[in-house]
Short mmCIF file of C-alpha atoms in Angstrom, two decimals:
data_model
loop_
_atom_site.label_atom_id
_atom_site.label_comp_id
_atom_site.label_asym_id
_atom_site.label_seq_id
_atom_site.Cartn_x
_atom_site.Cartn_y
_atom_site.Cartn_z
CA UNK A 9 -31.59 38.82 -14.03
CA UNK A 10 -32.79 36.22 -11.46
CA UNK A 11 -31.32 33.38 -13.72
CA UNK A 12 -27.85 34.96 -13.90
CA UNK A 13 -27.74 35.56 -10.24
CA UNK A 14 -28.61 31.88 -9.76
CA UNK A 15 -25.91 30.62 -12.15
CA UNK A 16 -23.15 32.56 -10.21
CA UNK A 17 -23.75 30.30 -7.22
CA UNK A 18 -22.73 26.82 -8.21
CA UNK A 19 -24.68 23.87 -6.73
CA UNK A 20 -23.26 22.41 -3.57
CA UNK A 21 -23.70 19.19 -1.65
CA UNK A 22 -23.08 18.82 2.02
CA UNK A 23 -21.84 15.44 3.15
CA UNK A 24 -21.90 14.49 6.78
CA UNK A 25 -20.00 11.40 7.97
CA UNK A 26 -20.49 9.90 11.38
CA UNK A 27 -19.32 6.98 13.32
CA UNK A 28 -21.77 3.91 13.17
CA UNK A 29 -23.49 3.42 16.46
CA UNK A 30 -21.55 0.85 18.41
CA UNK A 31 -18.11 2.21 17.19
CA UNK A 32 -16.11 3.75 19.93
CA UNK A 33 -15.67 7.45 19.39
CA UNK A 34 -12.85 8.47 22.02
CA UNK A 35 -12.79 12.14 20.86
CA UNK A 36 -16.53 12.45 21.45
CA UNK A 37 -16.14 10.80 24.88
CA UNK A 38 -13.33 13.21 25.83
CA UNK A 39 -15.36 16.31 24.61
CA UNK A 40 -18.29 15.10 26.78
CA UNK A 41 -16.15 14.70 29.77
CA UNK A 42 -14.72 18.29 29.31
CA UNK A 43 -18.16 19.72 29.04
CA UNK A 44 -19.13 17.97 32.16
CA UNK A 45 -16.02 19.54 33.88
CA UNK A 46 -17.21 22.96 32.48
CA UNK A 47 -20.28 22.46 34.38
CA UNK A 48 -22.53 21.41 31.36
CA UNK A 49 -23.50 18.10 32.82
CA UNK A 50 -26.81 18.17 31.00
CA UNK A 51 -24.97 16.90 27.92
CA UNK A 52 -24.58 13.22 28.42
CA UNK A 53 -23.04 11.98 25.18
CA UNK A 54 -21.09 13.57 22.38
CA UNK A 55 -20.38 11.83 19.10
CA UNK A 56 -18.01 13.50 16.58
CA UNK A 57 -18.27 13.49 12.90
CA UNK A 58 -17.04 15.26 9.84
CA UNK A 59 -18.59 17.44 7.31
CA UNK A 60 -17.63 17.87 3.62
CA UNK A 61 -18.99 20.78 1.62
CA UNK A 62 -18.82 19.96 -2.12
CA UNK A 63 -19.11 22.38 -4.92
CA UNK A 64 -20.60 20.80 -7.99
CA UNK A 65 -20.78 21.32 -11.71
CA UNK A 66 -24.45 21.92 -12.69
CA UNK A 67 -24.89 18.41 -14.20
CA UNK A 68 -23.53 16.48 -11.23
CA UNK A 69 -25.87 13.70 -10.08
CA UNK A 70 -26.63 12.61 -6.53
CA UNK A 71 -25.23 9.32 -7.68
CA UNK A 72 -21.80 10.74 -8.15
CA UNK A 73 -21.94 12.23 -4.78
CA UNK A 74 -23.07 8.88 -3.33
CA UNK A 75 -20.11 7.26 -5.21
CA UNK A 76 -17.78 9.78 -3.70
CA UNK A 77 -18.96 8.82 -0.20
CA UNK A 78 -18.58 5.20 -0.85
CA UNK A 79 -15.22 5.38 -2.40
CA UNK A 80 -13.53 7.80 -0.19
CA UNK A 81 -15.34 10.21 2.03
CA UNK A 82 -16.55 7.50 4.42
CA UNK A 83 -15.14 4.21 5.43
CA UNK A 84 -18.33 2.00 5.33
CA UNK A 85 -16.82 -0.44 8.09
CA UNK A 86 -16.95 2.10 10.70
CA UNK A 87 -18.91 5.08 9.27
CA UNK A 88 -22.28 6.31 7.72
CA UNK A 89 -22.84 9.24 5.61
CA UNK A 90 -25.83 11.57 4.81
CA UNK A 91 -25.96 13.79 1.78
CA UNK A 92 -27.86 17.04 1.58
CA UNK A 93 -28.04 18.44 -1.89
CA UNK A 94 -30.73 20.24 -3.82
CA UNK A 95 -32.71 18.03 -6.16
CA UNK B 10 14.74 -13.26 -4.10
CA UNK B 11 14.25 -9.52 -4.01
CA UNK B 12 12.26 -7.31 -1.69
CA UNK B 13 10.47 -4.20 -2.58
CA UNK B 14 9.75 -1.36 -0.16
CA UNK B 15 7.03 1.02 -1.36
CA UNK B 16 7.73 4.71 -0.79
CA UNK B 17 4.88 7.27 -0.35
CA UNK B 18 5.25 10.89 0.28
CA UNK B 19 5.09 10.79 4.05
CA UNK B 20 6.66 7.28 4.44
CA UNK B 21 9.17 7.57 7.27
CA UNK B 22 10.18 4.04 7.95
CA UNK B 23 10.85 3.12 4.47
CA UNK B 24 14.63 3.32 5.22
CA UNK B 25 14.07 1.28 8.44
CA UNK B 26 12.60 -1.70 6.48
CA UNK B 27 15.26 -1.13 3.62
CA UNK B 28 18.26 -1.23 5.94
CA UNK B 29 16.88 -4.23 7.82
CA UNK B 30 16.72 -6.12 4.63
CA UNK B 31 19.91 -4.88 3.14
CA UNK B 32 22.15 -4.65 6.14
CA UNK B 33 21.00 -7.35 8.64
CA UNK B 34 19.37 -9.85 6.19
CA UNK B 35 21.72 -9.05 3.42
CA UNK B 36 19.18 -9.66 0.61
CA UNK B 37 18.58 -7.52 -2.47
CA UNK B 38 16.07 -4.88 -1.90
CA UNK B 39 14.72 -2.08 -4.14
CA UNK B 40 12.46 1.01 -3.39
CA UNK B 41 9.25 1.16 -5.12
CA UNK B 42 8.03 4.73 -5.85
CA UNK B 43 4.19 5.29 -5.27
CA UNK B 44 3.70 6.87 -8.44
CA UNK B 45 5.04 4.17 -10.61
CA UNK B 46 2.86 1.28 -11.37
CA UNK B 47 5.93 -1.12 -11.19
CA UNK B 48 7.08 -3.73 -8.72
CA UNK B 49 10.53 -4.05 -10.32
CA UNK B 50 10.36 -7.78 -10.20
CA UNK B 51 10.24 -7.85 -6.38
CA UNK B 52 9.12 -11.18 -4.77
CA UNK B 53 7.95 -9.70 -1.48
CA UNK B 54 6.43 -6.39 -0.99
CA UNK B 55 6.76 -4.27 2.25
CA UNK B 56 4.53 -1.45 2.87
CA UNK B 57 6.36 0.71 5.47
CA UNK B 58 5.27 2.91 8.42
CA UNK B 59 4.73 6.54 8.18
CA UNK B 60 1.99 9.06 7.36
CA UNK B 61 1.44 8.51 3.61
CA UNK B 62 -0.11 11.55 2.10
CA UNK B 63 -0.13 13.33 5.53
CA UNK B 64 -2.86 10.64 6.61
CA UNK B 65 -5.34 13.18 5.44
CA UNK B 66 -9.06 12.09 5.77
CA UNK B 67 -8.31 8.60 7.41
CA UNK B 68 -4.81 7.01 7.75
CA UNK B 69 -4.11 5.13 4.42
CA UNK B 70 -7.20 6.46 2.72
CA UNK B 71 -5.44 8.40 -0.06
CA UNK B 72 -2.45 6.00 -0.41
CA UNK B 73 -4.92 3.42 -1.51
CA UNK B 74 -5.37 5.15 -4.89
CA UNK B 75 -1.52 5.41 -5.61
CA UNK B 76 -0.61 3.74 -8.97
CA UNK B 77 1.80 1.31 -7.19
CA UNK B 78 -1.08 0.09 -4.94
CA UNK B 79 -2.94 -1.30 -8.05
CA UNK B 80 0.09 -3.51 -8.77
CA UNK B 81 0.48 -4.51 -5.25
CA UNK B 82 -3.22 -5.52 -5.16
CA UNK B 83 -2.75 -7.64 -8.22
CA UNK B 84 0.36 -9.10 -6.80
CA UNK B 85 -1.38 -10.01 -3.57
CA UNK B 86 -4.28 -11.44 -5.16
CA UNK B 87 -1.99 -13.97 -7.21
CA UNK B 88 -0.72 -15.10 -3.89
CA UNK B 89 2.25 -12.75 -3.51
CA UNK B 90 3.75 -11.99 -0.07
CA UNK B 91 2.85 -8.53 1.15
CA UNK B 92 3.76 -7.11 4.64
CA UNK B 93 2.08 -3.98 5.97
CA UNK B 94 3.75 -2.33 8.97
CA UNK B 95 1.89 0.24 10.81
CA UNK B 96 0.84 2.77 8.10
CA UNK B 97 1.30 -0.10 5.60
CA UNK B 98 -1.35 -2.20 7.75
CA UNK B 99 -3.71 0.83 7.74
CA UNK B 100 -3.28 1.08 3.84
CA UNK B 101 -4.01 -2.72 3.47
CA UNK B 102 -7.32 -2.11 5.54
CA UNK B 103 -8.33 0.86 3.37
CA UNK B 104 -7.47 -1.17 0.25
CA UNK B 105 -9.56 -4.07 1.47
CA UNK B 106 -6.77 -6.72 1.14
CA UNK B 107 -7.31 -7.16 4.91
CA UNK B 108 -10.65 -6.80 6.93
CA UNK B 109 -11.48 -4.16 9.39
CA UNK B 110 -10.54 -0.60 9.95
CA UNK B 111 -8.42 1.54 12.44
CA UNK B 112 -9.97 3.84 15.01
CA UNK B 113 -7.96 6.48 17.08
CA UNK B 114 -6.23 4.96 20.09
CA UNK B 115 -8.75 4.47 23.08
CA UNK B 116 -6.81 6.99 25.14
CA UNK B 117 -6.41 9.38 22.25
CA UNK B 118 -2.63 9.60 22.76
CA UNK B 119 -0.06 8.89 20.11
CA UNK B 120 1.55 5.79 21.65
CA UNK B 121 5.33 5.02 21.13
CA UNK B 122 6.66 2.39 23.33
CA UNK B 123 7.78 -1.28 23.18
CA UNK B 124 5.14 -3.87 23.43
CA UNK B 125 5.11 -7.64 23.68
CA UNK B 126 3.34 -9.83 21.19
CA UNK B 127 2.31 -13.52 21.08
CA UNK B 128 2.49 -14.97 17.52
CA UNK B 129 -0.57 -17.36 16.91
CA UNK B 130 -0.17 -18.09 13.25
CA UNK B 131 3.19 -19.63 12.05
CA UNK B 132 2.01 -20.52 8.62
CA UNK B 133 2.28 -17.09 6.90
CA UNK B 134 5.26 -16.17 4.78
CA UNK B 135 6.35 -13.75 7.76
CA UNK B 136 6.01 -16.06 10.68
CA UNK B 137 7.37 -19.37 9.72
CA UNK B 138 10.71 -18.68 11.49
CA UNK B 139 9.39 -17.34 14.65
CA UNK B 140 9.83 -19.56 17.80
CA UNK B 141 6.54 -20.94 18.92
CA UNK B 142 5.87 -20.08 22.26
CA UNK B 143 8.13 -17.14 22.28
CA UNK B 144 7.08 -13.52 23.39
CA UNK B 145 8.22 -10.81 20.89
CA UNK B 146 9.15 -7.49 21.91
CA UNK B 147 9.08 -4.45 19.51
CA UNK B 148 7.85 -0.94 19.27
CA UNK B 149 4.63 0.61 18.37
CA UNK B 150 4.47 4.14 17.30
CA UNK B 151 1.00 5.30 16.20
CA UNK B 152 -2.14 7.39 16.93
CA UNK B 153 -4.67 5.30 14.96
CA UNK B 154 -3.89 1.66 15.86
CA UNK B 155 -7.03 0.64 17.56
CA UNK B 156 -8.16 -2.10 15.44
CA UNK B 157 -11.84 -2.51 14.74
CA UNK B 158 -13.86 -4.98 13.00
CA UNK B 159 -17.64 -5.87 13.24
CA UNK B 160 -17.99 -8.82 15.69
CA UNK B 161 -18.89 -11.46 12.83
CA UNK B 162 -15.65 -10.52 11.11
CA UNK B 163 -13.53 -10.77 14.34
CA UNK B 164 -15.25 -14.07 14.97
CA UNK B 165 -14.35 -15.20 11.52
CA UNK B 166 -10.74 -14.14 11.93
CA UNK B 167 -10.46 -15.87 15.20
CA UNK B 168 -12.09 -19.17 13.85
CA UNK B 169 -9.85 -19.18 10.85
CA UNK B 170 -6.66 -18.62 12.88
CA UNK B 171 -6.01 -15.19 11.06
CA UNK B 172 -5.14 -13.23 14.01
CA UNK B 173 -1.43 -13.45 13.63
CA UNK B 174 -0.09 -11.37 16.46
CA UNK B 175 -1.84 -10.30 19.84
CA UNK B 176 -0.72 -7.82 22.40
CA UNK B 177 0.37 -9.54 25.65
CA UNK B 178 2.53 -8.79 28.58
CA UNK B 179 6.32 -9.76 29.10
CA UNK B 180 5.01 -13.25 30.28
CA UNK B 181 2.75 -13.91 27.48
CA UNK B 182 -0.51 -13.07 29.29
CA UNK B 183 -3.38 -10.89 27.81
CA UNK B 184 -4.02 -7.93 30.22
CA UNK B 185 -5.80 -4.65 29.54
CA UNK B 186 -2.38 -2.98 30.28
CA UNK B 187 -0.61 -4.89 27.51
CA UNK B 188 -3.04 -3.58 24.90
CA UNK B 189 -1.71 -0.21 23.94
CA UNK B 190 -4.59 1.24 21.80
CA UNK B 191 -7.81 -0.60 22.70
CA UNK B 192 -7.73 -2.98 19.79
CA UNK B 193 -10.61 -5.48 19.80
CA UNK B 194 -9.57 -8.91 21.12
CA UNK B 195 -5.80 -7.49 21.62
CA UNK B 196 -5.36 -7.80 17.97
CA UNK B 197 -1.89 -6.48 16.88
CA UNK B 198 -1.70 -8.21 13.38
CA UNK B 199 -3.83 -10.23 10.92
CA UNK B 200 -3.50 -12.07 7.74
CA UNK B 201 -5.53 -12.58 4.52
CA UNK B 202 -7.61 -15.69 3.96
CA UNK B 203 -4.68 -17.29 2.09
CA UNK B 204 -2.13 -15.93 4.64
CA UNK B 205 0.04 -14.37 2.07
CA UNK B 206 -1.08 -10.76 3.05
CA UNK B 207 0.06 -9.84 6.69
CA UNK B 208 -0.56 -6.52 8.49
CA UNK B 209 0.52 -5.38 11.93
CA UNK B 210 0.79 -2.16 13.91
CA UNK B 211 4.09 -2.90 15.76
CA UNK B 212 7.41 -2.42 13.99
CA UNK B 213 9.58 -5.45 13.24
CA UNK B 214 11.72 -2.94 11.04
CA UNK B 215 12.72 -1.19 14.38
CA UNK B 216 13.72 -4.40 16.27
CA UNK B 217 16.48 -5.83 14.24
CA UNK B 218 19.69 -4.78 16.12
CA UNK B 219 20.88 -4.93 19.71
CA UNK B 220 21.31 -1.13 19.70
CA UNK B 221 17.67 -0.73 18.99
CA UNK B 222 16.58 -2.72 22.06
CA UNK B 223 15.44 -5.84 20.47
CA UNK B 224 16.15 -8.10 17.52
CA UNK B 225 12.88 -9.92 17.59
CA UNK B 226 11.81 -8.27 14.17
CA UNK B 227 14.52 -10.09 12.15
CA UNK B 228 12.67 -13.33 12.28
CA UNK B 229 9.84 -11.89 10.29
CA UNK B 230 11.96 -10.88 7.26
CA UNK B 231 13.93 -13.97 7.54
CA UNK B 232 10.82 -16.00 7.47
CA UNK B 233 10.04 -14.46 4.09
CA UNK B 234 13.31 -15.43 2.80
CA UNK B 235 12.96 -18.97 3.83
CA UNK B 236 9.29 -19.23 2.79
CA UNK B 237 9.97 -17.77 -0.72
CA UNK B 238 13.36 -19.25 -1.47
CA UNK B 239 12.44 -22.74 0.14
CA UNK B 240 9.17 -23.16 -1.60
CA UNK B 241 8.99 -20.58 -4.49
CA UNK B 242 5.83 -22.12 -6.06
CA UNK B 243 3.89 -22.25 -2.87
CA UNK B 244 2.76 -18.72 -2.70
#
């Protein structure tokens, strides 16, 4: 029974795309100022990013997800990406 | 010669460019549908402003995979004259025909106002007819026009004279206020290594009649006609 339970949940990958350090993140800066205005002055920097949740077919490789990141999900000039997926 | 204006779902300045060419320049112009891998024999391609494919993910990121873009890329690599205006510039960056990327405007606001530009390269097909030393006025209208490239790329652009347009004030001076979006080195437009591909955030297509407030954009389209008809083999 355990195997059928397992197959009902398709494998997933979570991709996090962030700005490279040194790239201006005006949204992050604005959020940080807003937090300070709300009294949370212990938060000294905010950097925004984007998360993608990918549902995969069972045989999709990490390389395919890497390819998706390089080709579309991230712009390598300004962003980096990080992939979390079960091995 | 014939102009081709690419139309994506979400383009909203395609008719501005089309009308500028048809009604002001009185030159042949055709629309090129994004899903057709066909340039219809156009000698000069315009990628117009707008929000192609809703600008989902990043401005220009999805447009890059349109069938027509494959043809535009081939055309550009063979030396064909390509002008990207606003969203068209963003697409050229995503395609990699021009270096760099766009960030959200420094102040996060969508900026729609007239800006002043200095032209610094008069050798592209779109700038040969611009008066040297003149300050051009045309509108910008964008939320992601904050041009960014790594320092070594910016240095290279500067050294090779590939910064075609820079934001200045009405007197032609570079000031922080004259830069509407935070672009590095006040860059408003750049060109490819060979000079045949030009991208800029301001809208020459919206500065072609007195009633629009400026006619400074005409020279860019007229330059293309002169460049391509005067020396058809050069490009």
